[in-house]
Amino acid sequence: MPSTIYAFLAILPIITAGVLLVGFRYPARMVMPVSFLMTLLIAGTVWGVDILTLIASSIQGLFVTFDILYIILGALLLLNLLTHSGGVDVIRERFAGISRDRRVQVVLIAWLFGSFLEGAAGFGTPAAIVSPLLLALGFPALAAVMIGLMVQSTAVTFGAVGTPILIGVQAGIESPELLELLAGHEGTLADYLMVISGQVAIIHAIVGTAMPLLMVMMMTRFFGHQRSWREGLSILPFALLGGVSFTIPYMLTGLYLGPEFPTLIGALTGMGVMVLAATNGWLLPDDVWEFETKDQWPTRWSGKLTAERAAGDLGVRPETSRPSLLSSWTPYLVLALLLVLSRLNQLPIKEWMTTITISWPSIFGTAVTASSTPLYLPGTVLVISCLLVIGLHRMRWSKIRPALFESGKMLVGAGFVLVFTVPMVRIYINSGMNEAGLTSMPIIMAEWVAHHVGSVYPLFASSIGALGAFIAGSNTISNLMFSLFQFGVAESLAMPTTLIISLGAVGAAAGNMIAIHNVVAASATVGLLGREGDILRLTILPTVYYVLFSGILGWITIHWIGATDFLM
């Protein structure tokens, strides 16, 4: 059978998912079971993977699914507990009271606070919180959701305490081919992921520093008095400081501490710097920028939810029932501290947390093994922070119960999709264990792409990641689907594998700005359901900026600088 047919059959389940999700607008809960069954059928009949290996791969995928859902539950529960205790109100109003200038509010609330939410919770949380928050402050609904979605870019690769790397990339590339190569170079998978984390952080730092300025310019161009890009440049010094105050600590953390912390530490550092700058008027223009009066807004700017209703829906409470600003931030600060302490090899905490392992070696006598270290997962630290919120804010069951219900409801929705998506990915990866003598399905796709694209592939690596996020609605799932594909292309083209995988992960983060699920979720929070097309026409611009410049950066790094990694 010609290689083109094999490559087409390998990518057919992914194409099918894209057509059904985007073209026919079927929900992921209906599409992913179809893609899973197609993958199962193709792997079993064309690749000749035996039934026990297919079942074992699916079980291995369920182990990974548990890890992801545990993190999602902890992250969502922490956020919902803080919402019902009044902590989110306190944090929001502190930011809103610093400046009336809409440009400053974009940098502080959207870029920095939104990035912090991404680092702590991820999974679409920033847009779902920042968008109604901006609406409540008087932003047009369309502007609020556009800006809320733009938050989901630089911060996303290290969102939910590093899940897209720790789960997405790791589970996506943990193949026999890679482990054999690493053993030959005296390296470990942890070393490999650390290199990827550092490279992703550098690329994001270079491309993402301009994002707060771009957010402001998008606001002034499409929602300002003059409809001008230049109008947004009036806050250039302040916006660039907002960019570097986040991206420099973000990059250094990614290089030296690993994937759990860059977004959290970058956002905390940036908030400290920029609150100080805004409070003292540093680098701010003399004027205060504001939208036109509401009676002059085009009707398409507004949704069914008013600013007053949004403020009510955010749960504004009497001053006497609210926690203090310090106690509102304490759970997140403790979360960051515990994560750092539990990841340091010099301390015994890491060793203790990794002693408990749930594993299933050689599932049903196959070469497939599954394992999980639940205590070491960020979900455990998130649960500890949740208990801290309950005790510190003296929450009664009447407030805990709705937080549990809301978190569980969101978990069920995400869980059903992941139960099919992650096993599908593991079947892809393990399809090299077959009786037909074929390499795995991602590698065959990669070889075909390498043959037909060649040396310019780095320009497209980020776009592949963005496509995955657009289809799946998740950086983590995009990394799961395409990391081994990116690895295979890099191997075939004799390019540094870590850099190509990193470009894909960066693109997958940027793809969250146009991910259908995120757009729908954010639209619902401001009353713009049914207007997703208007939103996509706006957010496609920063997405193109991100994948284009990261691709150019990767191409220059490989072909001009001559970058290599330890597999070469």
Coordinates of C-alpha atoms in Angstrom, one line a residue:
M1 CA 0.0 0.0 0.0
P2 CA 1.5 3.4 -0.9
S3 CA 2.7 5.6 1.9
T4 CA 0.2 8.4 1.0
I5 CA -2.7 6.0 1.7
Y6 CA -1.2 5.0 5.1
A7 CA -0.7 8.6 6.0
F8 CA -4.3 9.5 4.9
L9 CA -5.7 6.6 7.0
A10 CA -3.6 7.6 10.0
I11 CA -4.9 11.2 9.9
L12 CA -8.5 10.3 8.9
P13 CA -9.9 10.1 12.6
I14 CA -8.4 13.6 13.2
I15 CA -9.8 15.0 10.0
T16 CA -13.2 13.5 10.8
A17 CA -13.1 15.2 14.2
G18 CA -12.3 18.5 12.7
V19 CA -15.0 18.3 10.0
L20 CA -17.7 17.2 12.5
L21 CA -16.7 19.8 15.1
V22 CA -16.1 22.8 12.9
G23 CA -18.1 22.1 9.7
F24 CA -21.2 20.5 11.2
R25 CA -20.8 22.0 14.7
Y26 CA -21.4 18.8 16.5
P27 CA -20.3 18.9 20.2
A28 CA -17.1 17.1 21.2
R29 CA -19.1 14.7 23.4
M30 CA -20.6 13.2 20.2
V31 CA -17.5 13.6 17.9
M32 CA -14.7 12.1 20.0
P33 CA -16.4 8.7 20.5
V34 CA -16.6 8.5 16.7
S35 CA -13.0 9.4 16.3
F36 CA -12.0 6.9 19.0
L37 CA -13.9 4.0 17.2
M38 CA -12.3 5.0 13.9
T39 CA -8.8 4.9 15.4
L40 CA -9.6 1.6 17.0
L41 CA -10.8 0.1 13.7
I42 CA -7.9 1.5 11.6
A43 CA -5.2 0.4 14.1
G44 CA -6.7 -3.0 14.3
T45 CA -7.3 -3.8 10.6
V46 CA -4.8 -1.7 8.7
W47 CA -1.9 -1.7 11.2
G48 CA -2.6 -5.1 12.5
V49 CA -2.5 -4.2 16.2
D50 CA -3.9 -7.1 18.2
I51 CA -7.0 -6.7 20.3
L52 CA -5.2 -7.0 23.7
T53 CA -2.8 -4.2 22.8
L54 CA -5.7 -2.0 21.8
I55 CA -7.5 -2.7 25.1
A56 CA -4.3 -2.2 27.0
S57 CA -3.7 1.1 25.3
S58 CA -7.2 2.3 26.1
I59 CA -6.6 1.4 29.8
Q60 CA -3.3 3.3 29.7
G61 CA -5.3 6.3 28.3
L62 CA -7.7 6.0 31.2
F63 CA -4.8 6.3 33.7
V64 CA -3.8 9.5 32.0
T65 CA -7.4 10.7 32.0
F66 CA -7.6 10.2 35.7
D67 CA -4.5 12.4 36.2
I68 CA -6.0 15.2 34.1
L69 CA -9.4 15.0 35.7
Y70 CA -7.9 15.1 39.2
I71 CA -6.1 18.3 38.3
I72 CA -9.2 19.8 36.7
L73 CA -11.3 19.0 39.8
G74 CA -8.8 20.6 42.2
A75 CA -8.4 23.7 40.0
L76 CA -12.1 24.3 39.5
L77 CA -13.0 23.6 43.1
L78 CA -10.5 26.0 44.4
L79 CA -11.8 28.7 42.1
N80 CA -15.4 28.0 42.9
L81 CA -14.8 27.9 46.6
L82 CA -13.1 31.3 46.4
T83 CA -16.0 32.6 44.3
H84 CA -18.6 31.5 46.9
S85 CA -16.6 32.8 49.8
G86 CA -16.3 36.2 48.3
G87 CA -12.5 36.0 47.7
V88 CA -12.8 36.6 44.0
D89 CA -14.9 39.7 44.6
V90 CA -12.2 41.1 46.8
I91 CA -9.5 40.4 44.2
R92 CA -11.6 41.8 41.4
E93 CA -12.5 45.1 43.1
R94 CA -8.9 45.7 44.2
F95 CA -7.8 45.7 40.6
A96 CA -10.8 47.7 39.4
G97 CA -10.1 50.4 42.0
I98 CA -6.5 51.1 40.9
S99 CA -7.3 52.9 37.6
R100 CA -10.3 54.1 35.6
D101 CA -8.2 53.9 32.4
R102 CA -9.5 51.0 30.3
R103 CA -6.0 50.4 28.9
V104 CA -4.6 50.0 32.4
Q105 CA -7.5 47.7 33.3
V106 CA -6.7 45.5 30.3
V107 CA -3.1 45.1 31.4
L108 CA -3.8 44.5 35.1
I109 CA -7.1 42.5 35.0
A110 CA -7.0 40.7 31.6
W111 CA -3.3 40.1 31.0
L112 CA -2.0 39.6 34.5
F113 CA -4.9 38.4 36.7
G114 CA -6.2 36.4 33.7
S115 CA -2.8 34.8 33.3
F116 CA -2.7 34.0 37.0
L117 CA -6.1 32.2 36.7
E118 CA -4.7 30.3 33.8
G119 CA -1.7 29.2 35.8
A120 CA -3.8 28.1 38.7
A121 CA -6.8 26.6 37.0
G122 CA -6.5 26.6 33.2
F123 CA -9.0 24.8 31.0
G124 CA -10.7 27.9 29.8
T125 CA -11.1 29.5 33.2
P126 CA -9.5 32.9 32.4
A127 CA -12.0 33.8 29.6
A128 CA -14.9 32.5 31.6
I129 CA -14.0 34.9 34.5
V130 CA -12.2 37.8 32.9
S131 CA -14.9 38.4 30.2
P132 CA -17.9 38.9 32.6
L133 CA -15.6 40.8 34.9
L134 CA -14.7 43.3 32.1
L135 CA -18.4 43.5 31.2
A136 CA -19.3 44.4 34.8
L137 CA -16.7 47.2 34.7
G138 CA -18.4 48.7 31.6
F139 CA -16.6 47.1 28.6
P140 CA -18.8 46.2 25.6
A141 CA -19.6 42.5 25.6
L142 CA -17.8 41.8 22.3
A143 CA -14.7 43.6 23.5
A144 CA -14.8 41.8 26.9
V145 CA -15.0 38.3 25.3
M146 CA -12.3 39.2 22.7
I147 CA -9.9 40.3 25.4
G148 CA -10.8 37.4 27.7
L149 CA -9.9 35.0 24.9
M150 CA -6.6 36.8 24.1
V151 CA -5.5 36.0 27.7
Q152 CA -5.4 32.3 26.7
S153 CA -2.2 32.5 24.8
T154 CA 1.2 33.0 26.5
A155 CA 0.1 31.7 29.8
V156 CA -1.6 28.5 28.5
T157 CA 1.3 26.2 27.9
F158 CA 2.1 26.3 31.6
G159 CA -1.6 26.6 32.7
A160 CA -3.2 24.4 35.4
V161 CA 0.2 24.1 37.0
G162 CA 1.9 22.8 34.0
T163 CA -0.7 20.2 32.8
P164 CA -0.2 20.8 29.0
I165 CA 3.5 19.8 29.4
L166 CA 3.4 17.3 32.3
I167 CA 0.4 15.4 30.9
G168 CA 0.0 16.6 27.3
V169 CA 3.5 16.4 26.0
Q170 CA 4.7 13.6 28.3
A171 CA 1.8 11.3 27.5
G172 CA 2.0 12.3 23.9
I173 CA 5.6 11.4 23.3
E174 CA 6.2 8.6 25.8
S175 CA 6.7 6.1 23.0
P176 CA 9.1 3.1 22.6
E177 CA 11.0 5.1 19.9
L178 CA 11.8 8.0 22.1
L179 CA 12.6 6.0 25.3
E180 CA 15.1 4.0 23.2
L181 CA 16.7 7.2 21.9
L182 CA 16.9 8.7 25.4
A183 CA 18.5 5.6 26.8
G184 CA 21.2 5.7 24.1
H185 CA 22.0 9.3 25.0
E186 CA 22.0 8.7 28.8
G187 CA 19.0 10.9 29.2
T188 CA 15.6 10.6 30.9
L189 CA 12.1 11.6 29.9
A190 CA 12.2 14.2 32.8
D191 CA 15.4 15.7 31.3
Y192 CA 13.7 15.9 27.9
L193 CA 10.6 17.6 29.2
M194 CA 12.8 20.1 31.1
V195 CA 14.5 21.1 27.8
I196 CA 11.1 21.5 26.1
S197 CA 9.8 23.6 29.1
G198 CA 12.8 25.9 28.7
Q199 CA 12.5 26.3 25.0
V200 CA 8.7 26.9 25.2
A201 CA 9.3 29.5 27.8
I202 CA 11.8 31.3 25.7
I203 CA 9.6 31.3 22.6
H204 CA 6.6 32.5 24.5
A205 CA 8.7 35.2 26.3
I206 CA 9.8 36.6 22.9
V207 CA 6.4 36.5 21.2
G208 CA 4.2 37.0 24.2
T209 CA 5.8 40.2 25.5
A210 CA 3.8 42.2 23.0
M211 CA 0.4 40.6 23.9
P212 CA -0.8 43.2 26.4
L213 CA 0.0 45.9 23.9
L214 CA -1.8 44.0 21.2
M215 CA -4.8 43.5 23.5
V216 CA -5.0 47.3 24.0
M217 CA -4.5 48.0 20.3
M218 CA -7.2 45.5 19.4
M219 CA -9.5 47.3 21.8
T220 CA -8.8 50.8 20.4
R221 CA -8.9 49.6 16.8
F222 CA -12.3 47.9 17.0
F223 CA -14.0 49.6 20.0
G224 CA -12.3 53.0 20.3
H225 CA -13.5 56.5 19.3
Q226 CA -11.2 56.7 16.3
R227 CA -11.1 52.9 15.4
S228 CA -7.3 53.3 15.3
W229 CA -4.4 50.9 16.0
R230 CA -2.3 54.0 16.7
E231 CA -4.6 55.1 19.5
G232 CA -3.5 51.9 21.4
L233 CA 0.2 52.8 21.1
S234 CA -0.4 55.7 23.5
I235 CA 0.2 53.3 26.4
L236 CA 3.2 51.5 24.8
P237 CA 5.7 51.9 27.7
F238 CA 3.2 50.7 30.3
A239 CA 2.0 47.8 28.2
L240 CA 5.5 46.6 27.4
L241 CA 6.4 46.8 31.1
G242 CA 3.4 44.7 31.7
G243 CA 4.7 42.3 29.1
V244 CA 8.2 41.9 30.4
S245 CA 7.2 41.9 34.1
F246 CA 5.4 38.7 33.3
T247 CA 7.5 37.1 30.6
I248 CA 11.0 37.5 32.2
P249 CA 10.2 35.7 35.5
Y250 CA 8.1 33.3 33.4
M251 CA 11.0 32.5 31.2
L252 CA 13.5 32.1 34.0
T253 CA 11.1 29.8 35.9
G254 CA 10.6 27.7 32.8
L255 CA 14.3 27.3 32.3
Y256 CA 15.2 26.5 35.9
L257 CA 12.2 25.2 37.8
G258 CA 10.1 23.3 35.3
P259 CA 6.6 23.5 33.8
E260 CA 4.5 23.8 36.9
F261 CA 5.5 27.4 37.9
P262 CA 6.2 29.8 35.0
T263 CA 2.7 31.2 34.6
L264 CA 2.0 31.4 38.3
I265 CA 5.3 33.1 39.2
G266 CA 5.2 35.3 36.1
A267 CA 1.7 36.5 36.9
L268 CA 2.3 37.1 40.6
T269 CA 5.5 39.0 39.8
G270 CA 3.9 41.0 37.1
M271 CA 0.9 41.9 39.3
G272 CA 3.2 43.2 42.0
V273 CA 5.2 45.3 39.5
M274 CA 2.3 46.7 37.6
V275 CA 0.0 47.5 40.6
L276 CA 3.0 49.5 41.9
A277 CA 3.5 51.2 38.6
A278 CA -0.2 52.0 38.1
T279 CA -0.7 53.3 41.6
N280 CA 2.3 55.7 41.2
G281 CA 1.4 56.7 37.7
W282 CA 4.7 55.3 36.2
L283 CA 4.9 55.2 32.4
L284 CA 1.2 56.2 32.1
P285 CA 0.0 58.8 29.5
D286 CA -1.6 62.0 30.8
D287 CA -5.1 61.2 29.4
V288 CA -7.6 58.6 30.7
W289 CA -8.9 56.4 27.9
E290 CA -12.6 55.5 27.9
F291 CA -15.1 54.0 25.5
E292 CA -17.8 56.1 23.9
T293 CA -21.1 56.4 25.7
K294 CA -23.2 53.3 25.5
D295 CA -25.9 55.0 23.3
Q296 CA -23.2 55.3 20.6
W297 CA -22.2 51.7 20.6
P298 CA -23.3 49.6 17.6
T299 CA -25.9 47.0 18.7
R300 CA -23.5 44.1 17.7
W301 CA -21.2 45.1 20.5
S302 CA -23.7 44.2 23.2
G303 CA -25.1 40.9 24.3
K304 CA -28.1 39.8 26.3
L305 CA -26.3 40.4 29.6
T306 CA -26.0 44.0 30.9
A307 CA -23.1 45.3 33.0
E308 CA -25.3 45.6 36.0
R309 CA -26.5 42.0 35.6
A310 CA -22.9 40.8 35.2
A311 CA -21.8 42.5 38.4
G312 CA -24.7 40.7 40.2
D313 CA -23.8 37.4 38.6
L314 CA -20.2 37.8 39.8
G315 CA -21.6 37.5 43.3
V316 CA -21.0 40.9 44.9
R317 CA -21.4 40.6 48.7
P318 CA -21.7 43.0 51.6
E319 CA -18.3 44.1 53.0
T320 CA -18.9 42.4 56.4
S321 CA -19.2 39.0 54.8
R322 CA -16.1 39.2 52.7
P323 CA -12.6 37.9 53.5
S324 CA -9.7 40.2 53.5
L325 CA -7.4 40.8 50.5
L326 CA -4.6 38.8 52.2
S327 CA -6.8 35.8 53.0
S328 CA -8.3 35.9 49.5
W329 CA -4.8 35.6 48.0
T330 CA -3.4 33.2 50.6
P331 CA -4.7 29.9 49.1
Y332 CA -3.1 30.7 45.8
L333 CA 0.2 31.8 47.5
V334 CA 0.2 28.6 49.5
L335 CA -0.5 26.6 46.3
A336 CA 2.5 28.1 44.6
L337 CA 4.7 27.5 47.7
L338 CA 3.7 23.9 48.1
L339 CA 4.2 23.2 44.4
V340 CA 7.7 24.6 44.5
L341 CA 8.6 22.7 47.7
S342 CA 7.2 19.4 46.4
R343 CA 9.3 19.7 43.2
L344 CA 12.7 20.4 44.7
N345 CA 14.9 17.3 44.6
Q346 CA 16.8 18.7 47.7
L347 CA 13.8 18.2 49.9
P348 CA 12.3 14.9 51.1
I349 CA 8.8 16.0 50.2
K350 CA 9.1 14.9 46.5
E351 CA 10.4 11.4 47.5
W352 CA 7.5 11.0 50.0
M353 CA 4.8 12.1 47.5
T354 CA 6.1 9.7 44.8
T355 CA 6.2 6.6 47.0
I356 CA 2.6 5.8 46.4
T357 CA 2.2 4.6 42.9
I358 CA -0.8 3.0 41.2
S359 CA 0.5 0.9 38.4
W360 CA -0.5 -1.9 36.0
P361 CA 2.6 -3.3 34.4
S362 CA 2.3 -5.4 31.2
I363 CA -1.4 -5.0 30.9
F364 CA -2.9 -8.3 29.8
G365 CA 0.6 -9.6 29.0
T366 CA 1.3 -6.8 26.5
A367 CA 4.2 -4.4 26.4
V368 CA 1.9 -1.6 27.5
T369 CA 2.3 -0.3 31.1
A370 CA 0.2 2.3 32.9
S371 CA 0.9 4.1 36.2
S372 CA 0.0 7.1 38.2
T373 CA 1.5 8.9 41.3
P374 CA -1.7 10.6 42.7
L375 CA -0.1 12.3 45.6
Y376 CA 2.6 13.9 43.4
L377 CA 0.0 15.3 41.0
P378 CA -0.8 19.0 41.3
G379 CA -4.3 18.0 42.0
T380 CA -3.3 17.0 45.6
V381 CA -1.8 20.4 46.3
L382 CA -4.9 22.0 44.8
V383 CA -7.1 19.9 47.2
I384 CA -5.0 21.1 50.1
S385 CA -5.5 24.7 49.0
C386 CA -9.2 24.0 48.8
L387 CA -9.3 22.8 52.4
L388 CA -7.4 26.0 53.4
V389 CA -10.1 28.1 51.8
I390 CA -12.8 26.3 53.7
G391 CA -11.0 26.8 57.0
L392 CA -9.5 30.3 56.4
H393 CA -12.8 31.8 55.1
R394 CA -15.0 29.8 57.6
M395 CA -17.2 28.5 54.9
R396 CA -20.5 26.8 55.8
W397 CA -21.9 23.8 53.9
S398 CA -24.4 26.2 52.2
K399 CA -21.5 27.7 50.3
I400 CA -19.4 24.6 49.9
R401 CA -22.2 22.6 48.4
P402 CA -22.7 24.8 45.3
A403 CA -19.0 25.0 44.7
L404 CA -18.8 21.2 44.7
F405 CA -21.8 21.0 42.4
E406 CA -20.5 23.5 39.9
S407 CA -17.1 21.9 39.9
G408 CA -18.5 18.4 39.5
K409 CA -20.8 19.5 36.6
M410 CA -17.9 20.9 34.7
L411 CA -15.8 17.8 35.5
V412 CA -18.4 15.5 34.1
G413 CA -18.6 17.4 30.8
A414 CA -14.8 17.4 30.4
G415 CA -14.4 13.9 31.6
F416 CA -16.7 12.3 29.0
V417 CA -14.7 13.8 26.2
L418 CA -11.4 12.9 27.7
V419 CA -12.4 9.3 28.3
F420 CA -12.5 8.8 24.5
T421 CA -9.8 11.4 23.5
V422 CA -6.9 10.2 25.6
P423 CA -7.3 6.5 24.9
M424 CA -7.5 7.4 21.2
V425 CA -4.1 9.2 21.5
R426 CA -2.5 6.2 23.3
I427 CA -3.7 3.9 20.5
Y428 CA -2.1 6.2 18.0
I429 CA 1.2 6.1 20.0
N430 CA 1.2 2.4 20.6
S431 CA 0.2 1.5 17.0
G432 CA 3.8 0.7 16.3
M433 CA 3.3 -2.6 18.2
N434 CA 1.7 -4.3 15.3
E435 CA 1.9 -7.4 13.1
A436 CA 2.1 -5.6 9.8
G437 CA 5.6 -4.3 10.4
L438 CA 4.6 -0.7 10.1
T439 CA 5.8 2.2 12.2
S440 CA 3.2 3.9 14.4
M441 CA 0.5 6.1 12.9
P442 CA 2.0 9.5 14.0
I443 CA 5.4 8.5 12.7
I444 CA 3.9 7.6 9.3
M445 CA 2.1 10.9 9.2
A446 CA 5.3 12.7 10.1
E447 CA 7.3 10.9 7.4
W448 CA 4.8 11.9 4.8
V449 CA 4.8 15.6 5.9
A450 CA 8.7 15.6 6.1
H451 CA 8.9 14.3 2.5
H452 CA 6.4 16.8 1.1
V453 CA 7.3 19.9 3.2
G454 CA 11.0 19.6 3.9
S455 CA 13.2 22.3 5.5
V456 CA 10.5 25.0 5.8
Y457 CA 8.5 22.8 8.3
P458 CA 9.4 24.9 11.4
L459 CA 7.3 27.7 9.9
F460 CA 4.2 25.4 10.1
A461 CA 4.9 23.5 13.4
S462 CA 3.1 26.1 15.5
S463 CA 0.1 26.1 13.1
I464 CA -0.2 22.3 13.6
G465 CA -0.5 22.8 17.4
A466 CA -3.0 25.6 16.9
L467 CA -5.1 23.4 14.7
G468 CA -5.2 20.8 17.4
A469 CA -6.3 23.3 20.0
F470 CA -8.9 24.7 17.6
I471 CA -10.4 21.2 17.1
A472 CA -10.0 19.8 20.6
G473 CA -10.4 23.1 22.6
S474 CA -7.4 22.3 24.7
N475 CA -3.6 22.8 24.7
T476 CA -3.3 19.6 26.6
I477 CA -5.2 17.5 24.1
S478 CA -3.5 19.1 21.2
N479 CA -0.1 18.2 22.7
L480 CA -1.4 14.7 23.3
M481 CA -2.5 14.3 19.7
F482 CA 0.4 15.9 17.9
S483 CA 3.6 15.7 20.1
L484 CA 4.7 12.4 18.7
F485 CA 3.8 13.6 15.2
Q486 CA 6.1 16.7 15.7
F487 CA 8.8 14.4 17.1
G488 CA 8.6 12.2 14.0
V489 CA 8.8 15.1 11.6
A490 CA 11.8 16.5 13.4
E491 CA 13.5 13.1 13.3
S492 CA 12.8 12.6 9.6
L493 CA 14.2 16.1 8.8
A494 CA 17.2 15.8 11.2
M495 CA 15.9 18.8 13.1
P496 CA 16.1 19.3 16.9
T497 CA 13.1 17.3 18.2
T498 CA 12.7 19.4 21.4
L499 CA 12.4 22.6 19.5
I500 CA 9.8 21.3 17.0
I501 CA 7.7 19.9 19.8
S502 CA 8.1 23.2 21.6
L503 CA 6.9 25.1 18.6
G504 CA 3.8 22.8 18.5
A505 CA 3.1 23.4 22.1
V506 CA 3.4 27.2 21.7
G507 CA 1.0 27.1 18.7
A508 CA -1.4 24.9 20.8
A509 CA -1.5 27.6 23.4
A510 CA -2.2 30.3 20.8
G511 CA -4.9 28.1 19.3
N512 CA -6.9 28.5 22.5
M513 CA -7.9 32.0 21.3
I514 CA -9.9 30.4 18.5
A515 CA -10.8 27.1 20.1
I516 CA -14.5 26.5 19.5
H517 CA -15.2 25.3 23.1
N518 CA -13.5 28.4 24.6
V519 CA -15.3 30.8 22.3
V520 CA -18.7 29.3 23.1
A521 CA -18.0 29.2 26.9
A522 CA -16.7 32.8 27.0
S523 CA -19.6 34.0 24.8
A524 CA -22.1 32.4 27.2
T525 CA -20.7 34.4 30.1
V526 CA -21.5 37.8 28.5
G527 CA -24.7 36.9 26.7
L528 CA -23.2 36.5 23.2
L529 CA -24.2 32.9 22.4
G530 CA -24.8 32.6 18.7
R531 CA -22.3 35.3 17.8
E532 CA -19.2 33.1 17.8
G533 CA -18.4 34.0 14.2
D534 CA -18.0 37.7 15.1
I535 CA -15.7 36.7 17.9
L536 CA -13.6 34.4 15.8
R537 CA -13.1 37.1 13.2
L538 CA -11.4 39.2 15.9
T539 CA -9.4 36.5 17.8
I540 CA -8.0 35.0 14.6
L541 CA -5.8 38.1 14.2
P542 CA -3.7 37.6 17.4
T543 CA -3.7 33.9 16.7
V544 CA -2.1 34.5 13.3
Y545 CA 0.4 36.9 14.9
Y546 CA 1.4 34.2 17.4
V547 CA 1.8 31.2 15.1
L548 CA 3.5 33.3 12.4
F549 CA 6.1 34.9 14.6
S550 CA 6.8 31.7 16.7
G551 CA 7.2 29.8 13.4
I552 CA 9.6 32.4 12.0
L553 CA 11.5 32.3 15.3
G554 CA 11.8 28.5 15.1
W555 CA 12.9 28.6 11.4
I556 CA 15.6 31.2 12.3
T557 CA 16.8 29.2 15.3
I558 CA 17.2 26.0 13.3
H559 CA 18.5 27.3 9.9
W560 CA 20.5 30.4 11.0
I561 CA 21.6 29.7 14.6
G562 CA 21.9 25.9 14.0
A563 CA 20.1 24.7 17.2
T564 CA 20.5 21.1 18.3
D565 CA 19.3 19.0 21.2
F566 CA 20.8 16.1 23.1
L567 CA 19.2 13.5 20.7
M568 CA 21.4 14.8 17.9

